[in-house]
Coordinates of C-alpha atoms in Angstrom, one line a residue:
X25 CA 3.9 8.2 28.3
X26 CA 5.0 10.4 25.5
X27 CA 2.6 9.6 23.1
X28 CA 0.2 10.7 25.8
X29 CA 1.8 13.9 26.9
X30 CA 1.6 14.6 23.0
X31 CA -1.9 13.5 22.6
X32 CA -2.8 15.6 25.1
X33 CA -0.7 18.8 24.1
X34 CA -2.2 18.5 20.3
X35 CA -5.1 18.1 22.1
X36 CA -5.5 21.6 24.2
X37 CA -3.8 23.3 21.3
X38 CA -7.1 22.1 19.2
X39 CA -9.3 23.3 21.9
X40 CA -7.3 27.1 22.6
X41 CA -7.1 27.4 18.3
X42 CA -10.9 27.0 18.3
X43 CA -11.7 29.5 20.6
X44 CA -9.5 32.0 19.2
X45 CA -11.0 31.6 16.0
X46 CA -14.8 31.7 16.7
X47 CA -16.4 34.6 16.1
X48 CA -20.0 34.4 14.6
X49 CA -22.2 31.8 13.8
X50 CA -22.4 30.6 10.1
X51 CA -25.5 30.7 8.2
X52 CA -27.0 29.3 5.2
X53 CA -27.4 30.9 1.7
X54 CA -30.9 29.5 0.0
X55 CA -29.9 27.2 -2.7
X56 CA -31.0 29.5 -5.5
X57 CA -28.0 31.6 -5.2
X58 CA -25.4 28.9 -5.1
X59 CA -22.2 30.2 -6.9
X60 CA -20.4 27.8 -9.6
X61 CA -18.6 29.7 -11.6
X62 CA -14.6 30.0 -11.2
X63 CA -12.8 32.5 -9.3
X64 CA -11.0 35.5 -11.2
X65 CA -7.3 34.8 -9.9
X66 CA -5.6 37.7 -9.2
X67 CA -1.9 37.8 -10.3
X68 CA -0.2 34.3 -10.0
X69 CA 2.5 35.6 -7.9
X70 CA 0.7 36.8 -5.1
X71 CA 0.7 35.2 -2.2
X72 CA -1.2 35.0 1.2
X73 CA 1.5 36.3 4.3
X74 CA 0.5 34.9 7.3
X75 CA -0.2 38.2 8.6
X76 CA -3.2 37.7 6.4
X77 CA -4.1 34.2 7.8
X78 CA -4.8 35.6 10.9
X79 CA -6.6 38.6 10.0
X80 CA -9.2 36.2 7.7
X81 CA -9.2 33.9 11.1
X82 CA -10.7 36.9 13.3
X83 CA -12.8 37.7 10.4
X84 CA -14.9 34.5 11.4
X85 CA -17.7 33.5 9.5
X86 CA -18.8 35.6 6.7
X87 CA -22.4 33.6 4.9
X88 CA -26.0 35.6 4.6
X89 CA -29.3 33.8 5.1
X90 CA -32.3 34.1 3.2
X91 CA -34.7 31.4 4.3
X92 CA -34.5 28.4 7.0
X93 CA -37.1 26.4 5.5
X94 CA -35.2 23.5 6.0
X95 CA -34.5 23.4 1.5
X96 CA -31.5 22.1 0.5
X97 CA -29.2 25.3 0.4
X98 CA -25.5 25.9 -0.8
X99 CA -23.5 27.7 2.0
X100 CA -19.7 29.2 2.6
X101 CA -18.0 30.3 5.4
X102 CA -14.6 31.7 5.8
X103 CA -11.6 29.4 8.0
X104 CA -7.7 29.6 7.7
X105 CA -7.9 31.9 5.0
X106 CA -9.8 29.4 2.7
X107 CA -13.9 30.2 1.8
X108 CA -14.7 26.6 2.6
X109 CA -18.1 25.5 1.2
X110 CA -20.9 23.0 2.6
X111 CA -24.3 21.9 1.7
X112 CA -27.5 21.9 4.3
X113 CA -30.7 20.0 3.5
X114 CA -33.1 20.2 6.7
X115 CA -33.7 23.0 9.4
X116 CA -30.9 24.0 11.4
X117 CA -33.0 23.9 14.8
X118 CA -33.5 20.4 14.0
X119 CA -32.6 17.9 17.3
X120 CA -31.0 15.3 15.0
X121 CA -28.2 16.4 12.7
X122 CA -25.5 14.0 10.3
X123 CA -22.8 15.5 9.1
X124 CA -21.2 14.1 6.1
X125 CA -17.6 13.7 5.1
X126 CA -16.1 12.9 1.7
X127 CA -13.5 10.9 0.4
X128 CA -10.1 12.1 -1.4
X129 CA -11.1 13.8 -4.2
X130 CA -14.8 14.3 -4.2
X131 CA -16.6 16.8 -2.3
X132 CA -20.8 17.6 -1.0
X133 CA -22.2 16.5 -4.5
X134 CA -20.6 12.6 -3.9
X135 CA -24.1 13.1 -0.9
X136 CA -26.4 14.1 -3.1
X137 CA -28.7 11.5 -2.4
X138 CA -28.4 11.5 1.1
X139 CA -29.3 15.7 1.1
X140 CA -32.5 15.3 -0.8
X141 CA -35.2 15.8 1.2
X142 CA -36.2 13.4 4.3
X143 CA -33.7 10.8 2.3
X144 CA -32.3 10.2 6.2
X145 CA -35.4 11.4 8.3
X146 CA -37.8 14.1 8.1
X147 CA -36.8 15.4 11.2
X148 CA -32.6 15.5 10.5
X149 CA -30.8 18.1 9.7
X150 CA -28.1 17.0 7.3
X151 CA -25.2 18.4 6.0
X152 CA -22.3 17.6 3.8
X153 CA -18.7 19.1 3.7
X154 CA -15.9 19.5 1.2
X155 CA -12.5 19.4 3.0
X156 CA -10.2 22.4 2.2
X157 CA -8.0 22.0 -0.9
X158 CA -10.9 19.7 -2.6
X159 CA -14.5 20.2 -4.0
X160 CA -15.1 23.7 -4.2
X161 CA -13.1 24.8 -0.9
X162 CA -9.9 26.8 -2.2
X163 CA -8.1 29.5 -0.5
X164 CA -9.7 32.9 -0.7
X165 CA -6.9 34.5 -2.8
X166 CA -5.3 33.6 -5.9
X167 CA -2.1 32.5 -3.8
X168 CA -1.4 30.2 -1.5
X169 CA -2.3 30.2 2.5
X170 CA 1.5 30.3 3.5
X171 CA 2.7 27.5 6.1
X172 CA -0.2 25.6 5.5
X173 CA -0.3 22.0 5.3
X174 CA -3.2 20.1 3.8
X175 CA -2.7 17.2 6.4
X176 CA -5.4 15.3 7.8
X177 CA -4.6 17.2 11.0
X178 CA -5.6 20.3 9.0
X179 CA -8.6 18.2 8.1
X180 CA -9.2 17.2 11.5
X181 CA -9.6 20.7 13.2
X182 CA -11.6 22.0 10.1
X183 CA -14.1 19.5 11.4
X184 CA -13.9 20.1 14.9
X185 CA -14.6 24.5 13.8
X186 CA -17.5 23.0 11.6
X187 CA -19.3 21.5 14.2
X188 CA -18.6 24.0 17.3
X189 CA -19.3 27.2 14.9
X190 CA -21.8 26.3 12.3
X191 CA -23.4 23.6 13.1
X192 CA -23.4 24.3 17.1
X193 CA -24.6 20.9 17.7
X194 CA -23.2 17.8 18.7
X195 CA -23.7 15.7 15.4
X196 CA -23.6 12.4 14.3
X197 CA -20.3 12.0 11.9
X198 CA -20.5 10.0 8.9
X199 CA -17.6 9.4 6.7
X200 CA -16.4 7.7 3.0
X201 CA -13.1 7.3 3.0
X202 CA -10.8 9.5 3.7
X203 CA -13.8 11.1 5.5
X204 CA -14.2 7.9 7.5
X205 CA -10.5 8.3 9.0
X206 CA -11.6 12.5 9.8
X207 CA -14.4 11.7 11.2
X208 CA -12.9 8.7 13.3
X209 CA -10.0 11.0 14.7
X210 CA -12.3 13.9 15.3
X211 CA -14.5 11.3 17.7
X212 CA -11.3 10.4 19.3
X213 CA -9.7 14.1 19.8
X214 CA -13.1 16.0 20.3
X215 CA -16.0 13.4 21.6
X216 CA -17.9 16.4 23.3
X217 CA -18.9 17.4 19.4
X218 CA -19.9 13.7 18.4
X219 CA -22.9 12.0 19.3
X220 CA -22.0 8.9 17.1
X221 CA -20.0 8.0 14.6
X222 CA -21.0 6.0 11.4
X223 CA -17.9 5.2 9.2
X224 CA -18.3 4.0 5.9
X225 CA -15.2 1.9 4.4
X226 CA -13.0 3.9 6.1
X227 CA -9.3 4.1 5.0
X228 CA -6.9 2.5 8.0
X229 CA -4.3 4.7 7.0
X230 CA -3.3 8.2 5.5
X231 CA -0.2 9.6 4.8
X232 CA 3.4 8.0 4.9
X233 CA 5.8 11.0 6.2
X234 CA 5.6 10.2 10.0
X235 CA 3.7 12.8 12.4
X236 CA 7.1 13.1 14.5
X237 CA 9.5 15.3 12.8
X238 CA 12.3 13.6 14.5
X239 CA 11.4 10.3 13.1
X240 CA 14.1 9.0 10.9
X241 CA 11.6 8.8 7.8
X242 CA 11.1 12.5 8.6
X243 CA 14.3 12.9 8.5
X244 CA 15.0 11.9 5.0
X245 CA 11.7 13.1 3.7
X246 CA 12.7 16.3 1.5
X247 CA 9.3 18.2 2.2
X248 CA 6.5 18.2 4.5
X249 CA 3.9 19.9 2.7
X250 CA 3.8 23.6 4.3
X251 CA 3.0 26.1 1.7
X252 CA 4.3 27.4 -0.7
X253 CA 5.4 24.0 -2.5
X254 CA 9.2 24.2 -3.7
X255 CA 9.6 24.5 -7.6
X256 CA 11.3 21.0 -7.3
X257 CA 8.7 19.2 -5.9
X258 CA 6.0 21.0 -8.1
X259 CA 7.8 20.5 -11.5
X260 CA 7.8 16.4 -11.3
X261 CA 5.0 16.2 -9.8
X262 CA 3.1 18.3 -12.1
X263 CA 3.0 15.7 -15.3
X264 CA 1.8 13.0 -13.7
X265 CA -1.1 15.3 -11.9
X266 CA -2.2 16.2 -15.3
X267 CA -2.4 12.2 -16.1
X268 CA -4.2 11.4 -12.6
X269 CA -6.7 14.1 -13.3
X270 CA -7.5 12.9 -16.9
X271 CA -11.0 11.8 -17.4
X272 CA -9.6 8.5 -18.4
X273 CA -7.7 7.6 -15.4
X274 CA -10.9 9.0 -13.0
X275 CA -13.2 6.6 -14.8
X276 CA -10.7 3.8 -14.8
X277 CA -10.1 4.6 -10.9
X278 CA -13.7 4.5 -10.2
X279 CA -14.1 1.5 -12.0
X280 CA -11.4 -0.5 -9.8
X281 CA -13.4 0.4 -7.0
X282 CA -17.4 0.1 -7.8
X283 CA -19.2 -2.8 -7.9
X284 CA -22.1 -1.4 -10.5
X285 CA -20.3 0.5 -13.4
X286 CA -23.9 2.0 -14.0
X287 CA -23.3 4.6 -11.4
X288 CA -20.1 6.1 -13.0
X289 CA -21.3 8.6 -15.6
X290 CA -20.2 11.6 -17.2
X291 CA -21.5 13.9 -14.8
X292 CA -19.6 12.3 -12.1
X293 CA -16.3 12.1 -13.7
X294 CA -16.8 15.9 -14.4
X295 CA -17.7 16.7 -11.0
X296 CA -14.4 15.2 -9.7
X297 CA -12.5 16.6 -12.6
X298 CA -13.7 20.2 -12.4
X299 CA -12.3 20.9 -9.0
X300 CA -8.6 19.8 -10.8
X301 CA -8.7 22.8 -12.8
X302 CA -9.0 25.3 -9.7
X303 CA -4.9 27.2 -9.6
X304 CA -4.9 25.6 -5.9
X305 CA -4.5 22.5 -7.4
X306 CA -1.5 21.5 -8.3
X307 CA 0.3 22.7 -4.9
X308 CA -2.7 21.4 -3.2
X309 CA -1.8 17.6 -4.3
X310 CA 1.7 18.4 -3.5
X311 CA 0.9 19.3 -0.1
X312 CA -1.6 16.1 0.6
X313 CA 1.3 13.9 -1.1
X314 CA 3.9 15.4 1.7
X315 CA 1.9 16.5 4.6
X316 CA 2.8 13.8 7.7
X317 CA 0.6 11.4 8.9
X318 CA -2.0 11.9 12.0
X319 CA -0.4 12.3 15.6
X320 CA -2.1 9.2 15.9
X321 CA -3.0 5.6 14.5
X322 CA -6.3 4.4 13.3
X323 CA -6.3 1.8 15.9
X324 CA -5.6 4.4 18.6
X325 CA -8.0 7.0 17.2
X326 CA -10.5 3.6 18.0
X327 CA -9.2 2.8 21.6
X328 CA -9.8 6.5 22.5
X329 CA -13.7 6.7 21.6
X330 CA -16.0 6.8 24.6
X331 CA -17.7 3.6 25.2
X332 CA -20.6 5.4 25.6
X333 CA -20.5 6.8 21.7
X334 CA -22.7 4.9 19.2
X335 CA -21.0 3.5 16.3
X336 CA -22.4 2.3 13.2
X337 CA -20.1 0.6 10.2
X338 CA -22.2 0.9 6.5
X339 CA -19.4 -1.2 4.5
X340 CA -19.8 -1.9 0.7
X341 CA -18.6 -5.9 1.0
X342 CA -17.2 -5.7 -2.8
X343 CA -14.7 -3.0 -2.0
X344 CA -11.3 -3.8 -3.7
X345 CA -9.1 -1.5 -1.3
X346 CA -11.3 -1.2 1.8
X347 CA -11.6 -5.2 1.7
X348 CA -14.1 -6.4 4.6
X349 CA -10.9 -7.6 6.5
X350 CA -10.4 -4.1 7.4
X351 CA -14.2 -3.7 8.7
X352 CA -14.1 -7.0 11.2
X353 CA -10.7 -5.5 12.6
X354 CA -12.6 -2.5 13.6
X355 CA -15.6 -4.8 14.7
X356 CA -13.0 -6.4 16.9
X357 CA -11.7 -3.0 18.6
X358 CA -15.5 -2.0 18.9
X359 CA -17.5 -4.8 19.4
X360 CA -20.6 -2.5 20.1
X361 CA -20.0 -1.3 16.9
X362 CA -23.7 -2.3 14.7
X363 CA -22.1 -3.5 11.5
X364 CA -23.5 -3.7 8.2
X365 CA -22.8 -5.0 5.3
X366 CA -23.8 -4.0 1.6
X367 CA -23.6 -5.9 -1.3
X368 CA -23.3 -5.4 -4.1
X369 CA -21.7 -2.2 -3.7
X370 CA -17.6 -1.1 -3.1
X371 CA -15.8 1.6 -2.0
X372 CA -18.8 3.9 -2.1
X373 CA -22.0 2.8 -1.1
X374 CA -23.5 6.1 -0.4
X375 CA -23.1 6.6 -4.0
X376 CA -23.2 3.5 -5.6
X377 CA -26.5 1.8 -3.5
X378 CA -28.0 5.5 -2.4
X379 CA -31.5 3.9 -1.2
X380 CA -30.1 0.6 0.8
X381 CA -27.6 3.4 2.5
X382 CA -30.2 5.6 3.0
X383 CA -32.7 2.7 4.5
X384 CA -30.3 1.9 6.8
X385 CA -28.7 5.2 7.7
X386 CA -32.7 6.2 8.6
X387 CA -33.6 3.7 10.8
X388 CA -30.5 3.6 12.7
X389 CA -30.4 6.9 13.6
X390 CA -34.7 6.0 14.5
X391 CA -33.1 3.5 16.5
X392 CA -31.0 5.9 18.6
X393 CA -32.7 8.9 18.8
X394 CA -36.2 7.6 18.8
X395 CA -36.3 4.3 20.6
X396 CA -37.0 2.4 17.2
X397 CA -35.8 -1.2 16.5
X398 CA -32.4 -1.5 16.0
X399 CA -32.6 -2.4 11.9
X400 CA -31.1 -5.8 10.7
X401 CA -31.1 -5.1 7.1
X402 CA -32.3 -2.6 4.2
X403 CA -35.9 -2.6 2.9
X404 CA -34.3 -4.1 -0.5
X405 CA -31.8 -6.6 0.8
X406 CA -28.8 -5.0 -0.1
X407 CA -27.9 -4.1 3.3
X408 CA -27.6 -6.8 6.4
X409 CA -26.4 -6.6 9.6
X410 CA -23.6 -9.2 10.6
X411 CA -21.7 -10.0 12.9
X412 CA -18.2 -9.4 11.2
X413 CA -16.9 -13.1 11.8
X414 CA -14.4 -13.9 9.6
X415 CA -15.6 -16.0 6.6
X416 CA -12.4 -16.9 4.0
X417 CA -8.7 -18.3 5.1
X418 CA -7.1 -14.4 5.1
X419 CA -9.5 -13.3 7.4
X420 CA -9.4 -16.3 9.8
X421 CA -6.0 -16.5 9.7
X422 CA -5.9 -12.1 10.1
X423 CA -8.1 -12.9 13.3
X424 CA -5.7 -15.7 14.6
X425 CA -3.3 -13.5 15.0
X426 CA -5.0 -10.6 16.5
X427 CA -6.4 -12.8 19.4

């Protein structure tokens, strides 16, 4: 069919763009010299050309390494002309490594419980990723990357270079979110760098321009997020990004969408706020805001994962947006799937209910790896495993019409 001449077209593009652009292997820098501070911009008017795109690309990876002790370190490498920034906690050579995937507008510090040391075994090798254009991974220069779109395509392949050329192992992806969707479409396009997939109140959907430019609502959008962003789509976008990014509107956000208000403190409204303030920023939300949806659906991204992959679903039940509906139509695609079920806890359980996560996170990859009992529930109670039968009217009546 079309769709899969496409699929399969995006699909060896991925695979030739990857090759082109490895070059040497990434390394850690030990966590003492992690870098905060803001970059100097150079003059607002400059500009990557696309000329320098590609010379950045063949410039590979550009981290040092001080120790491989298996300390939780702060690391950078260089992709697409953006110095893209991740967080290790265990020993590279390790055979077990999780690689973690943010939601929208966080980045590696919304894992910091899961990277403290053993939190997900003592013999796993985890790391945690901030996708371009949020947390701390900007483009290297003050200007924009020209012609790029911050799309979940762009997302997508980001992944894929992460695992092939710094972590160099197949891994076991576990995404929030946003990161949830990644993670599920880089399972789908690239299985030979997944060894499971554990999704944790994954967003269904992302994006609304369609993934066909030919497409009548491609047609009539005015933009599809390639950089630089027009001066008419920055200029009314631009007040209500500074009322988005307000302190208020973050904590009033977070509060829709957790079940315990105790874990949204100061410093994690700063943490999401701070990245706001990079000069990326602005054209950076224009960009996500315009850039067209995946060349494929959530529920295909699902029909094309092996049946041999593991899959694991860690779903706060209390999640206002990703409501359990959405988890038992996944269940029902992938009835393999082990599904779990946290409560309390919402959008965020990684965050909100760190030790049930972790718990159950630990023994299910003991359970794969090591031959341990598949886990039925965290140590506290807060996690379960269940069956994702529908329990209220919507969901019955949501399953009804899927059979």
């Amino acid at each position: 069919t079309r769709r899969d001449a496409a699929f399969a077209h995006a699909r060896a593009m991925a695979r030739a763009t990857t090759r082109a652009r490895a070059t040497t292997r990434a390394t850690p820098r030990a966590r003492s010299t992690r870098v905060r501070a803001r970059r100097r911009p150079a003059p607002a008017r400059a500009r990557a050309t696309k000329d320098d795109f590609a010379a950045r690309d063949s410039a590979g990876t550009t981290t040092t390494t001080t120790t491989d002790d298996g300390a939780r370190c702060d690391c950078s490498y260089a992709w697409r002309g953006h110095d893209v920034r991740y967080e290790r906690a265990g020993r590279a050579d390790s055979a077990k490594h999780v690689v973690l995937l943010p939601g929208f507008g966080v980045g590696s510090f919304h894992y910091d419980a899961q990277l403290a040391r053993g939190a997900l075994g003592d013999d796993a090798c985890v790391w945690a990723l901030d996708f371009v254009g949020q947390g701390r991974s900007w483009p290297s220069e003050a200007g924009d990357v020209e012609g790029f779109q911050y799309s979940v395509d762009a997302w997508r392949e980001q992944v894929e270079y992460f695992l092939s050329e710094v972590v160099g192992e197949r891994a076991y992806l576990t995404g929030n979110s946003l990161g949830g969707f990644v993670a599920t479409y880089v399972a789908a396009m690239a299985p030979e760098l997944t060894k499971g997939l554990i999704l944790v109140n994954a967003t269904p959907f992302w994006a609304f321009v369609p993934s066909d430019p030919n497409a009548w609502g491609s047609k009539i959008a005015p933009w599809r997020g390639a950089l630089p962003a027009p001066k008419w789509i920055r200029t009314p976008i631009k007040a209500y990004w500074e009322s988005f990014r307000s302190a208020a509107n973050v904590r009033g956000l977070l509060s829709l969408v957790y079940a315990n208000s105790a874990r949204i403190d100061d410093t994690l409204v700063r943490q999401i706020i701070e990245p706001t303030d990079n000069v990326h920023a602005l054209s950076t939300f224009c960009s996500v805001v315009w850039s067209p949806k995946a060349a494929l659906s959530f529920d295909e991204m699902l029909n094309r994962i092996p049946a041999d992959l593991p899959v694991a679903m860690v779903y706060g039940k209390d999640d206002p947006w990703v409501v359990p509906l959405w988890g038992q139509r996944l269940k029902r695609v992938i009835p393999r799937a082990d599904y779990y079920e946290l409560t309390p806890s919402g959008h965020c359980p990684a965050h909100e209910t760190p030790d049930a996560f972790n718990c159950i996170v630990k023994s299910y990859l003991a359970h794969r790896e090591d031959g341990a009992e598949r886990p039925t529930q965290s140590s506290c109670g807060t996690a379960k495993l269940i069956d994702g039968a529908p329990r209220n009217i919507f969901e019955r009546l949501d399953a009804m019409r899927a059979a």
